[in-house]
mmCIF file of C-alpha atoms in Angstrom:
data_model
loop_
_atom_site.group_PDB
_atom_site.id
_atom_site.type_symbol
_atom_site.label_atom_id
_atom_site.label_comp_id
_atom_site.label_asym_id
_atom_site.label_seq_id
_atom_site.Cartn_x
_atom_site.Cartn_y
_atom_site.Cartn_z
ATOM 1 C CA MET N 1 -38.098 -12.849 18.977
ATOM 2 C CA GLY N 2 -40.476 -13.314 21.912
ATOM 3 C CA LEU N 3 -40.200 -14.623 25.254
ATOM 4 C CA PHE N 4 -41.505 -18.040 24.332
ATOM 5 C CA ASP N 5 -38.892 -18.193 21.188
ATOM 6 C CA PHE N 6 -36.090 -17.704 23.690
ATOM 7 C CA LEU N 7 -37.213 -20.267 26.220
ATOM 8 C CA ASN N 8 -37.898 -22.934 23.421
ATOM 9 C CA LYS N 9 -34.324 -22.692 21.931
ATOM 10 C CA GLY N 10 -33.036 -24.658 24.881
ATOM 11 C CA GLU N 11 -29.254 -24.615 25.222
ATOM 12 C CA GLN N 12 -27.107 -22.951 22.534
ATOM 13 C CA LYS N 13 -23.407 -22.407 22.140
ATOM 14 C CA PRO N 14 -22.033 -18.967 22.956
ATOM 15 C CA VAL N 15 -20.948 -16.849 19.624
ATOM 16 C CA GLN N 16 -17.435 -17.687 19.004
ATOM 17 C CA PRO N 17 -15.288 -14.517 18.395
ATOM 18 C CA ALA N 18 -14.189 -13.588 14.837
ATOM 19 C CA ASN N 19 -10.809 -14.671 13.807
ATOM 20 C CA LYS N 20 -7.906 -12.123 14.804
ATOM 21 C CA PRO N 21 -6.339 -10.694 11.996
ATOM 22 C CA ALA N 22 -2.833 -11.574 11.281
ATOM 23 C CA THR N 23 -0.297 -9.687 13.739
ATOM 24 C CA GLY N 24 1.577 -6.996 12.167
ATOM 25 C CA ASN N 25 0.837 -3.611 10.987
ATOM 26 C CA THR N 26 -2.627 -3.458 11.923
ATOM 27 C CA ASP N 27 -4.757 -0.579 13.750
ATOM 28 C CA PHE N 28 -7.345 -0.988 16.340
ATOM 29 C CA PHE N 29 -9.783 -1.747 13.555
ATOM 30 C CA GLY N 30 -7.913 -4.466 11.874
ATOM 31 C CA ASN N 31 -6.890 -2.275 9.069
ATOM 32 C CA THR N 32 -3.340 -2.772 7.500
ATOM 33 C CA ASN N 33 -1.168 0.183 8.013
ATOM 34 C CA GLN N 34 1.013 0.416 4.768
ATOM 35 C CA PRO N 35 3.319 3.186 4.084
ATOM 36 C CA ALA N 36 2.074 5.749 1.415
ATOM 37 C CA ALA N 37 5.152 4.618 -0.731
ATOM 38 C CA THR N 38 3.709 1.167 -0.850
ATOM 39 C CA THR N 39 0.334 2.178 -2.027
ATOM 40 C CA GLN N 40 -0.284 0.646 -5.574
ATOM 41 C CA GLY N 41 0.309 2.892 -8.574
ATOM 42 C CA ASP N 42 1.532 2.675 -12.082
ATOM 43 C CA SER N 43 4.859 1.067 -13.176
ATOM 44 C CA TYR N 44 7.247 2.651 -15.653
ATOM 45 C CA THR N 45 10.088 0.984 -17.393
ATOM 46 C CA VAL N 46 13.163 3.249 -17.606
ATOM 47 C CA VAL N 47 14.298 4.219 -21.232
ATOM 48 C CA SER N 48 17.574 6.099 -22.351
ATOM 49 C CA GLY N 49 17.833 9.634 -21.304
ATOM 50 C CA ASP N 50 15.342 9.167 -18.252
ATOM 51 C CA SER N 51 15.954 10.712 -14.937
ATOM 52 C CA LEU N 52 13.734 10.524 -11.837
ATOM 53 C CA SER N 53 13.082 14.144 -12.189
ATOM 54 C CA LYS N 54 12.021 13.733 -15.850
ATOM 55 C CA ILE N 55 9.708 10.758 -15.109
ATOM 56 C CA ALA N 56 7.994 12.841 -12.191
ATOM 57 C CA LYS N 57 7.468 15.725 -14.441
ATOM 58 C CA HIS N 58 5.904 13.420 -17.107
ATOM 59 C CA HIS N 59 3.736 11.262 -14.720
ATOM 60 C CA TYR N 60 2.822 13.739 -11.883
ATOM 61 C CA GLY N 61 3.367 17.018 -13.736
ATOM 62 C CA ASP N 62 6.101 18.152 -11.348
ATOM 63 C CA ALA N 63 9.728 17.358 -11.471
ATOM 64 C CA SER N 64 10.258 17.951 -7.654
ATOM 65 C CA LYS N 65 8.291 14.944 -6.889
ATOM 66 C CA TRP N 66 11.196 12.538 -7.912
ATOM 67 C CA HIS N 67 11.623 11.907 -4.091
ATOM 68 C CA GLN N 68 8.544 9.986 -4.196
ATOM 69 C CA ILE N 69 9.508 8.034 -6.769
ATOM 70 C CA TYR N 70 13.151 7.181 -5.344
ATOM 71 C CA ASP N 71 11.506 6.429 -2.100
ATOM 72 C CA ALA N 72 9.319 3.696 -3.381
ATOM 73 C CA ASN N 73 12.133 2.134 -5.527
ATOM 74 C CA LYS N 74 15.195 2.427 -3.153
ATOM 75 C CA ALA N 75 15.479 -1.340 -3.412
ATOM 76 C CA THR N 76 15.658 -1.225 -7.230
ATOM 77 C CA ILE N 77 17.709 1.947 -7.588
ATOM 78 C CA GLY N 78 20.073 1.772 -4.834
ATOM 79 C CA SER N 79 21.719 4.440 -2.688
ATOM 80 C CA ASN N 80 22.258 6.640 -5.688
ATOM 81 C CA PRO N 81 19.099 8.227 -7.040
ATOM 82 C CA ASP N 82 20.916 9.786 -10.195
ATOM 83 C CA HIS N 83 21.858 6.130 -11.305
ATOM 84 C CA ILE N 84 18.881 4.564 -13.134
ATOM 85 C CA GLU N 85 19.416 2.048 -15.458
ATOM 86 C CA VAL N 86 17.528 1.250 -18.928
ATOM 87 C CA GLY N 87 15.127 -1.464 -18.523
ATOM 88 C CA GLN N 88 14.515 -0.870 -14.581
ATOM 89 C CA VAL N 89 10.867 -1.062 -13.872
ATOM 90 C CA LEU N 90 9.851 1.533 -11.396
ATOM 91 C CA ASN N 91 6.818 1.386 -9.347
ATOM 92 C CA LEU N 92 5.072 5.224 -9.545
ATOM 93 C CA PRO N 93 3.066 5.568 -6.151
ATOM 94 C CA LYS N 94 -0.201 7.436 -6.342
ATOM 95 C CA ILE N 95 0.287 10.875 -4.605
#
């Protein structure tokens, strides 16, 4: 753009700032901050004989990762991680 192009444009409106992201858990760059437990992963339906450690062993290859499954599903499981019911659908977070 040359000098004459600038002069011939006349009066223009200033550039409007971009819409601000919704308030909440956003960082400086506008990225949403979500806990790792809510990261999308697979879902699993509990069958007879299952436990969180068995599910973790089958899905992750490490039974000690049952804590991650429990943390991601506290609302579904409740306060006792040993009490899961047949038919419950659990979210298996990506680790």
